[in-house]
mmCIF file of C-alpha atoms (C1' of nucleotides) and ligand atoms in Angstrom:
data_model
loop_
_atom_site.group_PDB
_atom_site.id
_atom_site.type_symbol
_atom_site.label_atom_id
_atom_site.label_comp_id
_atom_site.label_asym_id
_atom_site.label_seq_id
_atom_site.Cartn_x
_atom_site.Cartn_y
_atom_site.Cartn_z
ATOM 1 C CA UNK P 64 37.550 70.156 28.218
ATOM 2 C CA UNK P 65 39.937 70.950 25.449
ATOM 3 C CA UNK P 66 39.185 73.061 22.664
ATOM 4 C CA UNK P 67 39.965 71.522 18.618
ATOM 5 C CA UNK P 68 43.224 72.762 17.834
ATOM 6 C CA UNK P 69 42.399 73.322 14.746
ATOM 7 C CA UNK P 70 40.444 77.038 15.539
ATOM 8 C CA UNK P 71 44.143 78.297 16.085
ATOM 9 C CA UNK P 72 44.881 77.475 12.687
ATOM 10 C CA UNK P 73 41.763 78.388 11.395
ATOM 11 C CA UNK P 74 41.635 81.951 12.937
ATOM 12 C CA UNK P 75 45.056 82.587 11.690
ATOM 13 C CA UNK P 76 44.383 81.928 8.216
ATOM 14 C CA UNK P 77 41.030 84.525 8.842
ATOM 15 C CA UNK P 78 43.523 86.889 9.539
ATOM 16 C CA UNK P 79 45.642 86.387 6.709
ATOM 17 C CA UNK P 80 42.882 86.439 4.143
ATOM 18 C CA UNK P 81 41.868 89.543 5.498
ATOM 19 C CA UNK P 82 44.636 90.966 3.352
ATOM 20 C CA UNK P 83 44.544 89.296 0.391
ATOM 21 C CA UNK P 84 43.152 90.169 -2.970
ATOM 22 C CA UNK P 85 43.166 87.294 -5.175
ATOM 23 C CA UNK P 86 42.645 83.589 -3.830
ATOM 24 C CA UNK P 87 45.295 81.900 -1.787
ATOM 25 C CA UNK P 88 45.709 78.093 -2.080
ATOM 26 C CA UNK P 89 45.715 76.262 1.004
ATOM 27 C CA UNK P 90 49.086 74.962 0.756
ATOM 28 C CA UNK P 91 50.617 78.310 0.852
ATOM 29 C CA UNK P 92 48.250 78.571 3.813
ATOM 30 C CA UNK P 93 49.803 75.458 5.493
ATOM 31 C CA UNK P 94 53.598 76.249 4.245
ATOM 32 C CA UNK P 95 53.050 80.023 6.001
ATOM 33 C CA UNK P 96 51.862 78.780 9.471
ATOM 34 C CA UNK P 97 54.157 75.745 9.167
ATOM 35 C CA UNK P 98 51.491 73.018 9.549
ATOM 36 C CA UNK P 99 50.087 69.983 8.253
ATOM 37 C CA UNK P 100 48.938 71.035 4.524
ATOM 38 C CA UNK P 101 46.552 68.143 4.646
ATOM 39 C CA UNK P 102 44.921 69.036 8.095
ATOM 40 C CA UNK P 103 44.830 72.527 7.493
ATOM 41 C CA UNK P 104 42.815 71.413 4.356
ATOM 42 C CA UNK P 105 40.197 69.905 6.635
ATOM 43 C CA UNK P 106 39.120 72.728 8.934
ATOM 44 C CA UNK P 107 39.210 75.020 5.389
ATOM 45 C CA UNK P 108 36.415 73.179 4.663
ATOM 46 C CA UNK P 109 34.875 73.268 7.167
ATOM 47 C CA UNK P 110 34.869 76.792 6.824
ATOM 48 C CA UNK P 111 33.111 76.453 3.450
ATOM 49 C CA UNK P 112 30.241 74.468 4.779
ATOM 50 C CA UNK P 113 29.890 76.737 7.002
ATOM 51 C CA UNK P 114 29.878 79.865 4.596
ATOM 52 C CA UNK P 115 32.559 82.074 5.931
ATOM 53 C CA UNK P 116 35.150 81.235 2.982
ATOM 54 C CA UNK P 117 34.953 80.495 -0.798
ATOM 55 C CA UNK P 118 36.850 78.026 -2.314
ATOM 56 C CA UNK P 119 37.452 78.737 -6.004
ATOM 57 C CA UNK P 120 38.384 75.560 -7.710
ATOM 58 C CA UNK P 121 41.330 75.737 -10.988
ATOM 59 C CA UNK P 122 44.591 77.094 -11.693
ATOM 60 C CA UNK P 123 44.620 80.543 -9.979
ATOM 61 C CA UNK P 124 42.097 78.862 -7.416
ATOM 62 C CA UNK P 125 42.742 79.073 -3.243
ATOM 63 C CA UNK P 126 40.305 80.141 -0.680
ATOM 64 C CA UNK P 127 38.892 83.887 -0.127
ATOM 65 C CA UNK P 128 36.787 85.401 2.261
ATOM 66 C CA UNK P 129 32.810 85.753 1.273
ATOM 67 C CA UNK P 130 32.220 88.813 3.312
ATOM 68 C CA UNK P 131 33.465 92.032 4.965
ATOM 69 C CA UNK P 132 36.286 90.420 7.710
ATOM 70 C CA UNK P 133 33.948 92.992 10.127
ATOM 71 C CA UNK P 134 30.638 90.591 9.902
ATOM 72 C CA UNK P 135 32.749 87.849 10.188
ATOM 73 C CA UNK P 136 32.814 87.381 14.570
ATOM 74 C CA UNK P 137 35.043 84.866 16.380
ATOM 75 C CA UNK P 138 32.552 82.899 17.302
ATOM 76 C CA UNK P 139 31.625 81.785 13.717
ATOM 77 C CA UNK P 140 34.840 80.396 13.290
ATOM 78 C CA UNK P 141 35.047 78.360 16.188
ATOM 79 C CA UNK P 142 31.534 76.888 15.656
ATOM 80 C CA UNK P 143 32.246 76.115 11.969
ATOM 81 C CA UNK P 144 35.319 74.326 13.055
ATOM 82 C CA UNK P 145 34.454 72.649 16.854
ATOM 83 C CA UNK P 146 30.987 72.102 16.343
ATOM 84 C CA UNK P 147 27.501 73.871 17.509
ATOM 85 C CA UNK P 148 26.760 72.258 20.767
ATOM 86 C CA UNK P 149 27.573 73.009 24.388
ATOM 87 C CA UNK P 150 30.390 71.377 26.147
ATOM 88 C CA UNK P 151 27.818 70.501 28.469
ATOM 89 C CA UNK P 152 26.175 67.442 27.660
ATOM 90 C CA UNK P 153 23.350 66.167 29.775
ATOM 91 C CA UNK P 154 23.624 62.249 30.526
ATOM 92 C CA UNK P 155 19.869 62.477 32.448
ATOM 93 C CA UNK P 156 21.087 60.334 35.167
ATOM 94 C CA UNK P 157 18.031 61.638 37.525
ATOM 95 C CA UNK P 158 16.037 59.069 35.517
ATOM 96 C CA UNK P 159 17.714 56.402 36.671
ATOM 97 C CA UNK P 160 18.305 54.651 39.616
ATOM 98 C CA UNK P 161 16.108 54.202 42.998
ATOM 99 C CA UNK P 162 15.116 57.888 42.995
ATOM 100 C CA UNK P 163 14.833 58.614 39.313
ATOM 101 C CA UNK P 164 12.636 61.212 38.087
ATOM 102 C CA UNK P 165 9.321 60.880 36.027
ATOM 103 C CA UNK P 166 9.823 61.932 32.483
ATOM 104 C CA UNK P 167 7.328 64.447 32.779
ATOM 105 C CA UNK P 168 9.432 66.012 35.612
ATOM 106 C CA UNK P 169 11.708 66.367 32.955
ATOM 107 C CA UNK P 170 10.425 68.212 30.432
ATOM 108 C CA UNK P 171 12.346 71.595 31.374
ATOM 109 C CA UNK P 172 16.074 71.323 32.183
ATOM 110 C CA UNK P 173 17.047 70.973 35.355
ATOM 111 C CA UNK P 174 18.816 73.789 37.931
ATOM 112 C CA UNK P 175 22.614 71.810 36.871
ATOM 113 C CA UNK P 176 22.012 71.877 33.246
ATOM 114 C CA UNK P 177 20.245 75.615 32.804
ATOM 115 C CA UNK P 178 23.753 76.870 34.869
ATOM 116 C CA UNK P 179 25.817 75.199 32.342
ATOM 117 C CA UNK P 180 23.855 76.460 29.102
ATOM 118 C CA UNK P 181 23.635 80.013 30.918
ATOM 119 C CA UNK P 182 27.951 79.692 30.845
ATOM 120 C CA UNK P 183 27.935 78.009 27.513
ATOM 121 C CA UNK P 184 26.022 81.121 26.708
ATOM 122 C CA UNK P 185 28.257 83.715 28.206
ATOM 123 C CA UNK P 186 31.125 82.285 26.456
ATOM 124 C CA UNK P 187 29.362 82.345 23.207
ATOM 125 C CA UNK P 188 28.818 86.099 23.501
ATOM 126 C CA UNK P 189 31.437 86.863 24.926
ATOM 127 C CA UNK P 190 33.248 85.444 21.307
ATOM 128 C CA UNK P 191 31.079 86.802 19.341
ATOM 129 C CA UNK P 192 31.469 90.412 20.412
ATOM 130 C CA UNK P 193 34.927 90.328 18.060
ATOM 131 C CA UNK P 194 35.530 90.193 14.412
ATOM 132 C CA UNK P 195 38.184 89.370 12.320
ATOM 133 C CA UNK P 196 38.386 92.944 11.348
ATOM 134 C CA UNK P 197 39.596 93.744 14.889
ATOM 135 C CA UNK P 198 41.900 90.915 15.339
ATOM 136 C CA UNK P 199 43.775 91.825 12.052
ATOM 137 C CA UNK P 200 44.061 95.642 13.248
ATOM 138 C CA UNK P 201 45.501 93.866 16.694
ATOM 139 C CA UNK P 202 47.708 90.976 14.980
ATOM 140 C CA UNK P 203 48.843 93.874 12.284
ATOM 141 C CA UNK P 204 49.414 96.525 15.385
ATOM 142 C CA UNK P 205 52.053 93.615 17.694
ATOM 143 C CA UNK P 206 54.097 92.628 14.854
ATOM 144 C CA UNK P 207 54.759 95.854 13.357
ATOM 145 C CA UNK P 208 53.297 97.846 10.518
ATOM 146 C CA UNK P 209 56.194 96.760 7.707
ATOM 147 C CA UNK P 210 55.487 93.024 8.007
ATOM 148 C CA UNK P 211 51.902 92.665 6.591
ATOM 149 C CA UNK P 212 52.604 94.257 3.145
ATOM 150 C CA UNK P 213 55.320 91.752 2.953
ATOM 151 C CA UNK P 214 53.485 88.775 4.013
ATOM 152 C CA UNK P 215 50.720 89.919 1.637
ATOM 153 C CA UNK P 216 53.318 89.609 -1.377
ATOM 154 C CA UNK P 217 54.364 86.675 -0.310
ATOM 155 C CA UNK P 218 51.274 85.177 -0.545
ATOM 156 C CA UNK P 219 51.078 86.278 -4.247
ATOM 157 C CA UNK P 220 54.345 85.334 -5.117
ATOM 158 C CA UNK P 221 54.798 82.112 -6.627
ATOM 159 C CA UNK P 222 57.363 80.354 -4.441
ATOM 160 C CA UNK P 223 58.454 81.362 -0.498
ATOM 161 C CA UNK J 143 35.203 70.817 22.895
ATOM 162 C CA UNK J 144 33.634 68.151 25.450
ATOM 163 C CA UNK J 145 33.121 68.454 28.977
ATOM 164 C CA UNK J 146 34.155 65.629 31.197
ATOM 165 C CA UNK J 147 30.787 63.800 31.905
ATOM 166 C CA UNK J 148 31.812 63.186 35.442
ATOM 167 C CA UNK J 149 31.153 66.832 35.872
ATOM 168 C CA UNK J 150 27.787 65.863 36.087
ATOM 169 C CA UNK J 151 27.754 63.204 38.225
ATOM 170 C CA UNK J 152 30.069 65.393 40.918
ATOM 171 C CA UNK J 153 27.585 68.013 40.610
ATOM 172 C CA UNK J 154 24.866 65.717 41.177
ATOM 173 C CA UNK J 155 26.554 64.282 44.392
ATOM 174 C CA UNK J 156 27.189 67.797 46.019
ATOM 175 C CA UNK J 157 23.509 68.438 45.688
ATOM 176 C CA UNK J 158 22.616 65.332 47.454
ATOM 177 C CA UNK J 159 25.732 65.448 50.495
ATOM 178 C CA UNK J 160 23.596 68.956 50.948
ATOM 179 C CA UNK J 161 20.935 66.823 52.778
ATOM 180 C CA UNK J 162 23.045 64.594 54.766
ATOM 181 C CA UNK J 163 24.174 64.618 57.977
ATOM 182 C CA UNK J 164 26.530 61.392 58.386
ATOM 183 C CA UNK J 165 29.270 60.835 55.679
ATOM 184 C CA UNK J 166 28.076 58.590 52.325
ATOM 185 C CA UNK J 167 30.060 55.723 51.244
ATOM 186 C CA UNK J 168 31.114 56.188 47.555
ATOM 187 C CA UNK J 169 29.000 53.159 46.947
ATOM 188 C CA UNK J 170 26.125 54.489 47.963
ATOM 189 C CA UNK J 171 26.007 57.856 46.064
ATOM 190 C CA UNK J 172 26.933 55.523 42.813
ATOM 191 C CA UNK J 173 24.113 53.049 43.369
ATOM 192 C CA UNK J 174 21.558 56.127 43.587
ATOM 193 C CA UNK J 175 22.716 57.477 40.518
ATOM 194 C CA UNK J 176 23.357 54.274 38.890
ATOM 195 C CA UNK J 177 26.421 54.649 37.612
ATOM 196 C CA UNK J 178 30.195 53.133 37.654
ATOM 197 C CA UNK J 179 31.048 52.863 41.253
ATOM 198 C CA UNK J 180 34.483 52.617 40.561
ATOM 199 C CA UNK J 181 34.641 55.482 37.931
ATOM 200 C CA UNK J 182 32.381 57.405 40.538
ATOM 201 C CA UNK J 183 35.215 57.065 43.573
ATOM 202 C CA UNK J 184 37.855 58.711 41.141
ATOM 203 C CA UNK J 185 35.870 62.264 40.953
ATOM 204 C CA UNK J 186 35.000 62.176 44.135
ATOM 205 C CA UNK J 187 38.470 62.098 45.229
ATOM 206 C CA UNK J 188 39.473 64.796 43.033
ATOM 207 C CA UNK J 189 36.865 66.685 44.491
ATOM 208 C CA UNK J 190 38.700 65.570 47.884
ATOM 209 C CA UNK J 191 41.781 67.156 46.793
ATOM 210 C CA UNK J 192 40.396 70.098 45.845
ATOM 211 C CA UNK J 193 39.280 70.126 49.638
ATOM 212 C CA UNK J 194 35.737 70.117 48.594
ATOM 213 C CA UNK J 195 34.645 66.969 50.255
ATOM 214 C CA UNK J 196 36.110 65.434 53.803
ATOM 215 C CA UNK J 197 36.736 62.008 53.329
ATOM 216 C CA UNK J 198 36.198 59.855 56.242
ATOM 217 C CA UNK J 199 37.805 55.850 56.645
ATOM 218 C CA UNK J 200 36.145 53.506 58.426
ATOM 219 C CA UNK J 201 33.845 51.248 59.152
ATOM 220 C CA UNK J 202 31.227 54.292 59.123
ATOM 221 C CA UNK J 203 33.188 56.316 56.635
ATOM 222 C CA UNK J 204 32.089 58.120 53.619
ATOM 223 C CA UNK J 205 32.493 61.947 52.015
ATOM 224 C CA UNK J 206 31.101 64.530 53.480
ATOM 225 C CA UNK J 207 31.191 68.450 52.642
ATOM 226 C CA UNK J 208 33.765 70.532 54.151
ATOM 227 C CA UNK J 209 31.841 73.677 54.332
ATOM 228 C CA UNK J 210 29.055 75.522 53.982
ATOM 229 C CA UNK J 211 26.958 74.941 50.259
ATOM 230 C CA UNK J 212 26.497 78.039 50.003
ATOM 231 C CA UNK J 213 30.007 78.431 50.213
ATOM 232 C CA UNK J 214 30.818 76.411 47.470
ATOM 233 C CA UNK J 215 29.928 77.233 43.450
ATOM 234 C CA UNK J 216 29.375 75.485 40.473
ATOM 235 C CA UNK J 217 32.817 76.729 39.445
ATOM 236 C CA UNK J 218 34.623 75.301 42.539
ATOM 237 C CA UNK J 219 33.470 71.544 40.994
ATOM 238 C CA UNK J 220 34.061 71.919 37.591
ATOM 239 C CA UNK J 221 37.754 73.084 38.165
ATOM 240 C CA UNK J 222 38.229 70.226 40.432
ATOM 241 C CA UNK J 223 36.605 67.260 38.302
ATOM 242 C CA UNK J 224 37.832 68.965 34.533
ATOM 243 C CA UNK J 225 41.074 70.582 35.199
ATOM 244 C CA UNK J 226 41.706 74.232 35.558
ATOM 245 C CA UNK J 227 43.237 75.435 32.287
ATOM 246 C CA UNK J 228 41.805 77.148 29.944
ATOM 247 C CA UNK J 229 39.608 75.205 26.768
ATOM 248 C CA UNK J 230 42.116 77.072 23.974
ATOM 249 C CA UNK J 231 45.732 76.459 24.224
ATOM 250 C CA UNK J 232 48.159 78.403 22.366
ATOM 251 C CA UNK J 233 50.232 76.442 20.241
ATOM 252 C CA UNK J 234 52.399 79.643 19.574
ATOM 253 C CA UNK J 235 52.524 79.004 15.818
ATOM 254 C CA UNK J 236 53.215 82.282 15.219
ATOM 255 C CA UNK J 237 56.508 81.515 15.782
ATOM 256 C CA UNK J 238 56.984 79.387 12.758
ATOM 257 C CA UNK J 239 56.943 79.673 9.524
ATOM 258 C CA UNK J 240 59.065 82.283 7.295
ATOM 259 C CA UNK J 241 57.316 85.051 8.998
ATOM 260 C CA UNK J 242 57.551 83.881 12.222
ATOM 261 C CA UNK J 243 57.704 85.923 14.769
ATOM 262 C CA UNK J 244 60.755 86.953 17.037
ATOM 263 C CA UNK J 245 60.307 85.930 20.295
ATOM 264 C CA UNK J 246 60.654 89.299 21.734
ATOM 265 C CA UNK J 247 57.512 89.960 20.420
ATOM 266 C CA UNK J 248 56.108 87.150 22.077
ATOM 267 C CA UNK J 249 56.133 88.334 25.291
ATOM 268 C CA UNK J 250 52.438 89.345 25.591
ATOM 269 C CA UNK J 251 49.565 86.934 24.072
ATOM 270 C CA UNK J 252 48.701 87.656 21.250
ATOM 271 C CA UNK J 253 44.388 88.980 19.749
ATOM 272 C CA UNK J 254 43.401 85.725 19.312
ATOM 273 C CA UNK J 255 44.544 84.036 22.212
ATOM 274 C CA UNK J 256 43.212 87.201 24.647
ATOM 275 C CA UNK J 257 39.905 86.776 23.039
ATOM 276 C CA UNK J 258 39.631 83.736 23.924
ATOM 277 C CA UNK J 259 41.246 83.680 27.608
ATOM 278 C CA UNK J 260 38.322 86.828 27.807
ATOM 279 C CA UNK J 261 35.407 84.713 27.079
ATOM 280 C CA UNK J 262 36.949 81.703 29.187
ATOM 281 C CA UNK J 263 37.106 84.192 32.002
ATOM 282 C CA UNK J 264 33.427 84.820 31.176
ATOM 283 C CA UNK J 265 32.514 80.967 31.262
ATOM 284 C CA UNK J 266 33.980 80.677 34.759
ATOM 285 C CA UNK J 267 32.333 83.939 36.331
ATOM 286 C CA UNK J 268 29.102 82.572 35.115
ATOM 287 C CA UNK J 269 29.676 79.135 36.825
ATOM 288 C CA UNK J 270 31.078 81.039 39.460
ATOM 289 C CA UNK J 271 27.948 83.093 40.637
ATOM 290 C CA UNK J 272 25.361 79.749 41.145
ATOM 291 C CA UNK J 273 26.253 77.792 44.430
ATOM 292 C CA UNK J 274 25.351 74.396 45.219
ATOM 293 C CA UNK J 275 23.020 75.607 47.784
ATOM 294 C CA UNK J 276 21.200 77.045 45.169
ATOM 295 C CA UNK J 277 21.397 74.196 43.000
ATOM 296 C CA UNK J 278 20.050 71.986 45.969
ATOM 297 C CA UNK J 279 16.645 74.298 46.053
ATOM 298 C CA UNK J 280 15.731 74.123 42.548
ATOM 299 C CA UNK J 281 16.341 70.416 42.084
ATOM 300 C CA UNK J 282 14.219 70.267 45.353
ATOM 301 C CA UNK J 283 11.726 72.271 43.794
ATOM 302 C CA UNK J 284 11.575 70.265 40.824
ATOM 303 C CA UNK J 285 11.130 66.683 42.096
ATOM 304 C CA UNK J 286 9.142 67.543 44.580
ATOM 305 C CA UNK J 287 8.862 68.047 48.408
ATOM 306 C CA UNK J 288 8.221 64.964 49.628
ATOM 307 C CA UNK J 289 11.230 63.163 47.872
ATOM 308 C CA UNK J 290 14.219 64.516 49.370
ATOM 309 C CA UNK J 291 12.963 63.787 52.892
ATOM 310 C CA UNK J 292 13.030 59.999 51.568
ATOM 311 C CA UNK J 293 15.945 60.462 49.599
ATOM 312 C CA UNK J 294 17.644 61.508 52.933
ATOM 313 C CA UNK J 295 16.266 58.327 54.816
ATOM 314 C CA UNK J 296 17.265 55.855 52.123
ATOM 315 C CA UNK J 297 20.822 57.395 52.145
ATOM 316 C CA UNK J 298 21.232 56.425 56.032
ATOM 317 C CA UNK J 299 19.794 53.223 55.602
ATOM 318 C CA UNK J 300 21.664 49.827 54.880
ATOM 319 C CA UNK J 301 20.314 48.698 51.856
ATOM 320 C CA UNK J 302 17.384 49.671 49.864
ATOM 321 C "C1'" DT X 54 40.946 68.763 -26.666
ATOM 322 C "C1'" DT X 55 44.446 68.087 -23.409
ATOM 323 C "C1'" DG X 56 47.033 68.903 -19.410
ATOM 324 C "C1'" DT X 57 47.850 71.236 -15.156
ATOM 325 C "C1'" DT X 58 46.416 73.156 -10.977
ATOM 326 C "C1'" DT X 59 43.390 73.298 -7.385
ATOM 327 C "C1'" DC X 60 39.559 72.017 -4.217
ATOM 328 C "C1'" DC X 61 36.383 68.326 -2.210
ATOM 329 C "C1'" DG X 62 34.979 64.246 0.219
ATOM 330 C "C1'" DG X 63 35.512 60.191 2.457
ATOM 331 C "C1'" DA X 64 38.297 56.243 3.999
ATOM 332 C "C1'" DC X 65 42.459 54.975 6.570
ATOM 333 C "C1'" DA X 66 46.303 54.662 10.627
ATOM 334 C "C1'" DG X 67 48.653 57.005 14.809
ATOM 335 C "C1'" DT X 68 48.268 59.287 19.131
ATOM 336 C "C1'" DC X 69 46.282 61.178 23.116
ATOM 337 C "C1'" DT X 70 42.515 61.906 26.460
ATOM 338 C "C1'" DT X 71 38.631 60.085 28.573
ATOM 339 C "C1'" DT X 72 36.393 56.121 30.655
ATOM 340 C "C1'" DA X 73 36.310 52.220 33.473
ATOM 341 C "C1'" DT X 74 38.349 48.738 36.587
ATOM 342 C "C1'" DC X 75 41.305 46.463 39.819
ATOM 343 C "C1'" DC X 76 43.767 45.607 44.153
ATOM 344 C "C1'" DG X 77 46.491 47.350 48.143
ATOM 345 C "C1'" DA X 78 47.024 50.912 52.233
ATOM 346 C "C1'" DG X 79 44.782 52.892 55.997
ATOM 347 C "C1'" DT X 80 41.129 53.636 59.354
ATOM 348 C "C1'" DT X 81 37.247 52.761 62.239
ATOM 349 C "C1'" DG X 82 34.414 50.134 65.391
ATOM 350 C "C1'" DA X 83 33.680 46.100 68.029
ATOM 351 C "C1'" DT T 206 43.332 42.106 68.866
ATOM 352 C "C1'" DC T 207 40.638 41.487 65.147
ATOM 353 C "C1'" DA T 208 37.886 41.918 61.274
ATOM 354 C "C1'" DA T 209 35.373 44.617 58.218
ATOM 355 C "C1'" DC T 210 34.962 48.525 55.747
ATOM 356 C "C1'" DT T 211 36.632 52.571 53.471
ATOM 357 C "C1'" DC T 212 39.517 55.492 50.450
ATOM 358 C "C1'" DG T 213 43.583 56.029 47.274
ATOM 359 C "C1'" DG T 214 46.497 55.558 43.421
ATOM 360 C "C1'" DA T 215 48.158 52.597 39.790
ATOM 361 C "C1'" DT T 216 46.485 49.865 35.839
ATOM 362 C "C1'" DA T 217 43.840 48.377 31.175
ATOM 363 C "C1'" DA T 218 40.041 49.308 27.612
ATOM 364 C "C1'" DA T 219 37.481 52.684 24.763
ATOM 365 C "C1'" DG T 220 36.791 56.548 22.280
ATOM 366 C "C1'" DA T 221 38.001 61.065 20.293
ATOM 367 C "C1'" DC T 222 41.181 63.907 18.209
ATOM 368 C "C1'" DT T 223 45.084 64.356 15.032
ATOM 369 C "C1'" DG T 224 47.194 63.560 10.856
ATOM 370 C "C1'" DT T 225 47.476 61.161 6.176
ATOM 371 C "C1'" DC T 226 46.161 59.379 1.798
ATOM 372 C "C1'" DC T 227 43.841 58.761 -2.543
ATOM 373 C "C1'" DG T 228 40.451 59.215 -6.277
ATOM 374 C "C1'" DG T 229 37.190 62.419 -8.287
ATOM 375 C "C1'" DA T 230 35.491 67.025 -10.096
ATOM 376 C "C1'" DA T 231 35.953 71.740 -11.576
ATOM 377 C "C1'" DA T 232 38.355 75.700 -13.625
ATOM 378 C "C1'" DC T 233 41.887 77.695 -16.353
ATOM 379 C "C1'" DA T 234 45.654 77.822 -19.985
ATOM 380 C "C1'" DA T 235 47.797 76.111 -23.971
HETATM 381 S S1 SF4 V 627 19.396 66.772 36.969
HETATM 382 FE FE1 SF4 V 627 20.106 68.183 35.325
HETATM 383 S S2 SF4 V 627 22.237 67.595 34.912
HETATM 384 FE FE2 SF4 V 627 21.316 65.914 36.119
HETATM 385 S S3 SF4 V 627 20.584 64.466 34.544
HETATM 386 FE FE3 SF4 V 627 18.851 65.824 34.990
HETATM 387 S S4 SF4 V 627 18.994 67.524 33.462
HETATM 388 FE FE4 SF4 V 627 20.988 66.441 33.485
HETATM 389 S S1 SF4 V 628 49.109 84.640 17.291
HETATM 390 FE FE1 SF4 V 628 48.002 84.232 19.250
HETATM 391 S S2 SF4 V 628 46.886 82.305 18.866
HETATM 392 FE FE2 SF4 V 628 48.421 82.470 17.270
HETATM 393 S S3 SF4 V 628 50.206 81.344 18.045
HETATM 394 FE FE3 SF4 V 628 50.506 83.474 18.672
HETATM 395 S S4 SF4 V 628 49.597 83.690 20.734
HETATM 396 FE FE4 SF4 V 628 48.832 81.750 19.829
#
DNA sequence: TTGTTTCCGGACAGTCTTTATCCGAGTTGA
DNA sequence: TCAACTCGGATAAAGACTGTCCGGAAACAA
């Protein structure tokens, strides 16, 4: 029951693109957070497949966001990176052994499965009801209001 | 972002100690659910720590529940079988980089990590609010009403 | 055109958690 | 007393996650 670690990273970098105007390469990405350039790489595109960011290939190239941070939620970030499905995963052990079920007692899910879905569920929503909008405002509100202009020129500076 | 699969197979066993009256041997449960026996014993005992189950030596011995099922939810065996902690853990990278963060400003979690201790919290009080006594009427609901009455007398039996 | 910068995708080790198994300690019942 | 049966924790095997590497393709500048 542990999460990717990669989502950190990849809501982080969210936040910082919220802020920038031209494309940011994913090294500078990597050498900002500290992290593995080359892992970082792999949840970024993930992130494409999945839409939220666009990668624009050549010199000035990086990564960008495709639409307003406020339609992007939480929850779209952690599914493009850890994956769709529910934690949950149903072995359907009550077809086997002395007692096991028909199959066509199991067509609907049983009571142990529909709780876990109806959590997986709550969890979803419950990540979906915030956007990258609002954790910028939060992220820019703790660290202070001077450091984000900075970090922004950082980012289009050519060397940190 | 994967559950422990013997979640399922600790859930399962609750819902059939409901129906006994003697203690079941560790054997037993795993040769009605036809699974590891050995692999089996280890969740049941960390359902034994978490004082879920009585465990009783012997030449009669077996598990047993402690309390009521009613008294016990969904929540009380997933924290025992698949840990406690939350699924996200913080890896505080924040505080690296060249615009890390002091750690004075550290002190409280930070957007993304409260959004996501907020829909964990979410994910538990949803497990939280289904007890295995419920869980026990739908399954018996769903197999049947003449199989848990068997189910029960195979259980005290020697063999079968 | 040519060269540089950048992303993309998959193939490849290292590391950690999950899965599965074994044998000894302790208890019950005869 | 004795024997049989049980749980309990320590011990290997398997798989997933983490991290790395390289060749290819696309865009831009000279
Ligand atoms: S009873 Fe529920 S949890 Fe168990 S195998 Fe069937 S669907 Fe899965
Ligand atoms: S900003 Fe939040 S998620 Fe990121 S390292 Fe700090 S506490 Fe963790």
């Amino acid at each position: 029951m542990k999460m990717s670690g990669g989502v950190e990273w990849a809501l982080h970098c969210c936040v910082v693109l919220t802020g920038a105007t031209e494309p940011v390469p994913a090294a500078r990405l990597a050498a900002f957070h500290d992290v593995s350039p080359t892992y970082l790489a792999k949840q970024l595109q993930a992130l494409s497949r999945a839409g939220l960011v666009r990668s624009v290939q050549g010199q000035a190239g990086g990564y960008q966001l495709t639409r307003d941070p406020q339609a992007i939620t939480v929850l779209d970030v952690v599914e493009a990176v850890d994956g769709r499905q529910s934690a949950f995963v149903c072995t359907e052990i009550r077809q086997r052994g002395p007692f096991a079920a028909t199959p066509e007692q199991c067509r609907v899910p049983c009571g142990i499965a529909s709780v876990m879905y109806d959590a997986d569920r709550a969890w979803r929503d419950s990540l979906r009801a915030t956007t990258i909008a609002d954790l910028a405002g939060r992220v820019g509100r703790d660290v202070g209001p001077e450091t984000l202009p900075r970090a922004r020129e950082w980012m289009a500076g050519r060397s940190g």
